[in-house]
GROMACS .gro file of C-alpha atoms in nm:
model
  213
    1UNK     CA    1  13.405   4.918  12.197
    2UNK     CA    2  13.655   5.110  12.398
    3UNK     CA    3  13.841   4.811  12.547
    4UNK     CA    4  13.871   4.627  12.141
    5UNK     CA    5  14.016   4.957  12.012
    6UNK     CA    6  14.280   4.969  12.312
    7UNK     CA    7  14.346   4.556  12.252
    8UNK     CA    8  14.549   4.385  11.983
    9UNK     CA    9  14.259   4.191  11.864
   10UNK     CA   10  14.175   4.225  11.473
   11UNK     CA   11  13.784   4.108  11.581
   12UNK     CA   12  13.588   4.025  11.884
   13UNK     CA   13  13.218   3.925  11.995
   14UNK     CA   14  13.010   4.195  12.230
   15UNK     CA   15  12.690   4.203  12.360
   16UNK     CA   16  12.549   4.522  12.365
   17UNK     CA   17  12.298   4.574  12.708
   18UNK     CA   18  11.964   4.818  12.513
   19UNK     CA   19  11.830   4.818  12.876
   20UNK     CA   20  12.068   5.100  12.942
   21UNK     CA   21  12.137   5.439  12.840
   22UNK     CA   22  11.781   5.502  12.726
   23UNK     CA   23  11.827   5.290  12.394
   24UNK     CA   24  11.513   5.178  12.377
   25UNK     CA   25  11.335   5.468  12.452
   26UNK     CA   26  11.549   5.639  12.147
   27UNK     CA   27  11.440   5.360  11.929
   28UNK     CA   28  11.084   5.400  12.026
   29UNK     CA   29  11.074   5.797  11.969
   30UNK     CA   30  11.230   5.716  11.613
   31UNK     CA   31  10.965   5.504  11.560
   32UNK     CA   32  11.187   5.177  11.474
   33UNK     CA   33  10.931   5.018  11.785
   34UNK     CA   34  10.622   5.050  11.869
   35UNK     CA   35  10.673   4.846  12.268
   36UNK     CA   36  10.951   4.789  12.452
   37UNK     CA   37  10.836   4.457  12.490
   38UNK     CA   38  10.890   4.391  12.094
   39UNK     CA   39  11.298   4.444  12.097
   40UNK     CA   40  11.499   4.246  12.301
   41UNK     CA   41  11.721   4.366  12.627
   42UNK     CA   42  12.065   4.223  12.452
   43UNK     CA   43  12.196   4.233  12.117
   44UNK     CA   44  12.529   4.005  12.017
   45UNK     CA   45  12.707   4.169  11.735
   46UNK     CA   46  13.056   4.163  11.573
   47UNK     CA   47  13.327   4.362  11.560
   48UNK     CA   48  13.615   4.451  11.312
   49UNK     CA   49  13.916   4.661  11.291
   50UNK     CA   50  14.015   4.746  10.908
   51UNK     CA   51  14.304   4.933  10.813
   52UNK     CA   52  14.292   5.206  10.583
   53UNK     CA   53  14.522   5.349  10.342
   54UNK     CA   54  14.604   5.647  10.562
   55UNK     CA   55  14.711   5.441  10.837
   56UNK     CA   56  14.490   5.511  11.039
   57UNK     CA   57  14.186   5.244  11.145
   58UNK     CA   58  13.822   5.206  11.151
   59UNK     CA   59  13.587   4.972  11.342
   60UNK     CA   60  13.309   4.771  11.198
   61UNK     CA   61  12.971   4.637  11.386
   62UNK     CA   62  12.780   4.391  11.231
   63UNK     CA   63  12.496   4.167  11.337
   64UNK     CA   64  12.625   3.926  11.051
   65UNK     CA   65  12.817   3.635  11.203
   66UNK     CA   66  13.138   3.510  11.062
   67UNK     CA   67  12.950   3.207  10.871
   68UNK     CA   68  12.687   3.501  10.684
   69UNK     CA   69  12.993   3.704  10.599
   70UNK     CA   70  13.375   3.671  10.667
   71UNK     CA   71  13.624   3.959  10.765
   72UNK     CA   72  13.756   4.013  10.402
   73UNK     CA   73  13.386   4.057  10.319
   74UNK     CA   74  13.329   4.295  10.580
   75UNK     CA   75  13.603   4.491  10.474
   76UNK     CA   76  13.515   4.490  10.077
   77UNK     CA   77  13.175   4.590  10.140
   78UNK     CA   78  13.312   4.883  10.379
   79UNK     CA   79  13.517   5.026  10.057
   80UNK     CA   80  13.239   4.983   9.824
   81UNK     CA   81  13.045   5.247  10.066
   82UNK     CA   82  13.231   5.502   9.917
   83UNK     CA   83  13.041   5.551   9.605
   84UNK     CA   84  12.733   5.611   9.794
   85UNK     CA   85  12.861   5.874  10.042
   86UNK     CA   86  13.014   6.068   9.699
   87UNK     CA   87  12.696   6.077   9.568
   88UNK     CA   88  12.512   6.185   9.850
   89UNK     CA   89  12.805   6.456   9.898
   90UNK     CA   90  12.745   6.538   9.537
   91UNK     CA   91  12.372   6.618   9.622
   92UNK     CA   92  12.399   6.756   9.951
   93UNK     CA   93  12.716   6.985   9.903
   94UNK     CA   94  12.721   7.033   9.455
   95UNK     CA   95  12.335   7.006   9.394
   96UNK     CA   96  12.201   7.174   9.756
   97UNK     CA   97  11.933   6.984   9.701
   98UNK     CA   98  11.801   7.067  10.077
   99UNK     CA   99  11.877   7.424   9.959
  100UNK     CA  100  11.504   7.578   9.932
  101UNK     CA  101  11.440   7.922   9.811
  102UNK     CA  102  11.051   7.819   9.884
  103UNK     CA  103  10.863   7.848  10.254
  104UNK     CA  104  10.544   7.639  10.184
  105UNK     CA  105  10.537   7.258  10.081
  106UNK     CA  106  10.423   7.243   9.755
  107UNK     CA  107  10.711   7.488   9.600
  108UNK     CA  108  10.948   7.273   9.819
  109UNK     CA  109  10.806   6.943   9.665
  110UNK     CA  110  10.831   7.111   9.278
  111UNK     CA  111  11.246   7.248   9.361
  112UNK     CA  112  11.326   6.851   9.495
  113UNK     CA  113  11.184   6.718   9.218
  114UNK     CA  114  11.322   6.999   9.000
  115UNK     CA  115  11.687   6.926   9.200
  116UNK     CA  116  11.652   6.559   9.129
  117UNK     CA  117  11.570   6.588   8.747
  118UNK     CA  118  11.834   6.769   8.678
  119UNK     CA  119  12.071   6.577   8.908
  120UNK     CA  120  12.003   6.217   8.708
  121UNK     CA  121  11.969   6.399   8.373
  122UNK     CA  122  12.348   6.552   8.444
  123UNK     CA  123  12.460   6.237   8.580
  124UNK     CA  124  12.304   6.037   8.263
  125UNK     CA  125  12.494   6.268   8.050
  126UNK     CA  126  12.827   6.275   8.244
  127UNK     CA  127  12.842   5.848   8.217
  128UNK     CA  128  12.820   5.945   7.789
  129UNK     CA  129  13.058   6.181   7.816
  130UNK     CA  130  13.321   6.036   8.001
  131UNK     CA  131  13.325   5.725   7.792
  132UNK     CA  132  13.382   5.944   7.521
  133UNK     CA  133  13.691   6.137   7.665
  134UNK     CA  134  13.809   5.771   7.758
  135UNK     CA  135  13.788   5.720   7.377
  136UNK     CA  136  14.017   6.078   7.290
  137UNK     CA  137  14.246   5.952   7.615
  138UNK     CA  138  14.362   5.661   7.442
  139UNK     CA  139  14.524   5.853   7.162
  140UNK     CA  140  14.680   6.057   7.405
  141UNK     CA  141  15.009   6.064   7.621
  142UNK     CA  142  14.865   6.237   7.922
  143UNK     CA  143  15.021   6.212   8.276
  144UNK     CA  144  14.690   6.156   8.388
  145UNK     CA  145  14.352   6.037   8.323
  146UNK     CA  146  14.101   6.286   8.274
  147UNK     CA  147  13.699   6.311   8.439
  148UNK     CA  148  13.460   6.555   8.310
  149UNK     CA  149  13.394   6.814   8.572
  150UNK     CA  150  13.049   6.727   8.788
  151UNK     CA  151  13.003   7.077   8.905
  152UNK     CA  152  12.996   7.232   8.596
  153UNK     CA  153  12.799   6.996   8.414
  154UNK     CA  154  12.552   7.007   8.673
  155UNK     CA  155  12.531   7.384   8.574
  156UNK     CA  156  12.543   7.355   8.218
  157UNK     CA  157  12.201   7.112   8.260
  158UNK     CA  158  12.046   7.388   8.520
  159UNK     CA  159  12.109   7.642   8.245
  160UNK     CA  160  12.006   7.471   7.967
  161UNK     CA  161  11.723   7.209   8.107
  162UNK     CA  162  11.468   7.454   8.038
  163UNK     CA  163  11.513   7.534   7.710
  164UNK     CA  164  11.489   7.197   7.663
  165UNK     CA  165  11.192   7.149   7.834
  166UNK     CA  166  11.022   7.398   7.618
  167UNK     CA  167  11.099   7.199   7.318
  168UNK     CA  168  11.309   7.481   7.143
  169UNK     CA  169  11.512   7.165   7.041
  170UNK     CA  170  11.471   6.790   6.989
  171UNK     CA  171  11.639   6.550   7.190
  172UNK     CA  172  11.924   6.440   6.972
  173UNK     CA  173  12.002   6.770   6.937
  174UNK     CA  174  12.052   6.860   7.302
  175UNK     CA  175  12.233   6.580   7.367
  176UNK     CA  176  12.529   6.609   7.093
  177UNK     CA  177  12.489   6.936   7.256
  178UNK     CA  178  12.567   6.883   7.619
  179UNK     CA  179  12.813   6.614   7.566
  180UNK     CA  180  12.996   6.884   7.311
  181UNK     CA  181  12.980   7.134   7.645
  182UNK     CA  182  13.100   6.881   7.885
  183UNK     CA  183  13.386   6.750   7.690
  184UNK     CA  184  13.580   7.096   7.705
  185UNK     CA  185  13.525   7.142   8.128
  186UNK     CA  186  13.754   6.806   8.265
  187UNK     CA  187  13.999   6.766   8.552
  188UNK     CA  188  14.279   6.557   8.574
  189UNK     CA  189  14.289   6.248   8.820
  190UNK     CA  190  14.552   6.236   9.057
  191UNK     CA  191  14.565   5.898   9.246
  192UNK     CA  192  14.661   5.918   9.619
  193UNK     CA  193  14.568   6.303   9.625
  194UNK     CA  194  14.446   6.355   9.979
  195UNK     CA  195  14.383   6.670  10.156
  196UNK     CA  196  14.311   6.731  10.525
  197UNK     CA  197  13.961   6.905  10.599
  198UNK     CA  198  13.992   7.187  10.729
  199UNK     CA  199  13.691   7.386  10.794
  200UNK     CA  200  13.715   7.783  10.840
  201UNK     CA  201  13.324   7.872  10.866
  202UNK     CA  202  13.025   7.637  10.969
  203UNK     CA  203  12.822   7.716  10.672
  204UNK     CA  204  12.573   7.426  10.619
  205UNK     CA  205  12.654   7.495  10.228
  206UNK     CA  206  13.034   7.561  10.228
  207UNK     CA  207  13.115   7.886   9.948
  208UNK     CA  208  13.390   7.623   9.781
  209UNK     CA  209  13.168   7.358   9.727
  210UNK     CA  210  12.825   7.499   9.618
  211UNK     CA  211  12.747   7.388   9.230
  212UNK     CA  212  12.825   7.598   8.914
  213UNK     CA  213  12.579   7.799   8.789
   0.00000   0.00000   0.00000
């Protein structure tokens, strides 16, 4: 992998050698083998350099050979990753949803599951929501496009989720509600808006990140 990154070469073959290094042994402890004898010593896989819109490059392995899937498809399905490492940013960083106030495992099974409720409920509501404000945008000159603020409507469903529960009101009701509540906390869209990370304290939940309550 070293020697393709230092070459001019947009993709190359290489045969990776699991006898070494203790691979196997790694994949046994994780449990993706049960015997050694079950995973072969060498593995042929591909890879591919992309270029990003920094500048800068990343590197792509794939056991897929170029007749399964060709370098343009390599590179479409990296950038469609994206949406899956927001959300799991969104529930790791906005949501804390390894966050537990509880010690023993069933009040840790009750606060995922209580985490994860409100997580799709918010989510189900944001989706509503922002088609809505795309509605009131087109009527509008703004210099940007508008997105209803995740954080906070994660916290308006935390705050309000129970009362709902409860059954203090019906369902139509809570939801003119909440899309009424999410509709007045948006941000604006800036395309091209990149910051670089810079991280001050090694909090597992950073202070600037944690969810809105």
């Amino acid at each position: 992998v070293k020697s393709f990154i230092t070459s001019d070469q947009d993709h190359a073959c290489l045969r990776l050698d699991m006898t070494k290094y203790g691979r196997k042994k790694r994949l046994k402890w994780m449990g993706v083998i049960q015997e050694f004898s079950e995973f072969p010593d060498f593995i042929d896989v591909r890879i591919y350099r992309v270029k990003m819109e920094t500048g800068k490059e990343a590197y792509l392995i794939t056991s897929l050979s170029e007749h399964e899937v060709s370098n343009d498809e390599l590179s479409d399905l990296y950038h469609q990753r994206w949406g899956i490492e927001t959300s799991i940013h969104f529930d790791k960083n906005k949501t804390e949803i390894e966050n537990f106030a509880a010690k023993y495992p069933e009040g840790i099974r009750q606060e995922w599951q209580a985490a994860t409720l409100a997580t799709n409920m918010a989510q189900l509501l944001i989706n509503d929501a922002q088609d809505e404000l795309d509605k009131q945008q087109h009527t509008k000159d703004n210099k940007y496009p508008y997105q209803i603020n995740k954080s906070v409507a994660l916290g308006l469903i935390k705050d309000e989720l129970p009362k709902f529960m409860m059954g203090q009101e019906t369902h139509q009701q809570f939801y003119q509600r909440m899309i009424r509540l999410m509709l007045k906390y948006k941000e604006p869209v800036r395309p091209g808006r990149r910051y670089q990370r810079k991280r001050k304290h090694k909090h597992k939940y950073p202070i600037n990140m944690r969810r809105i309550t």
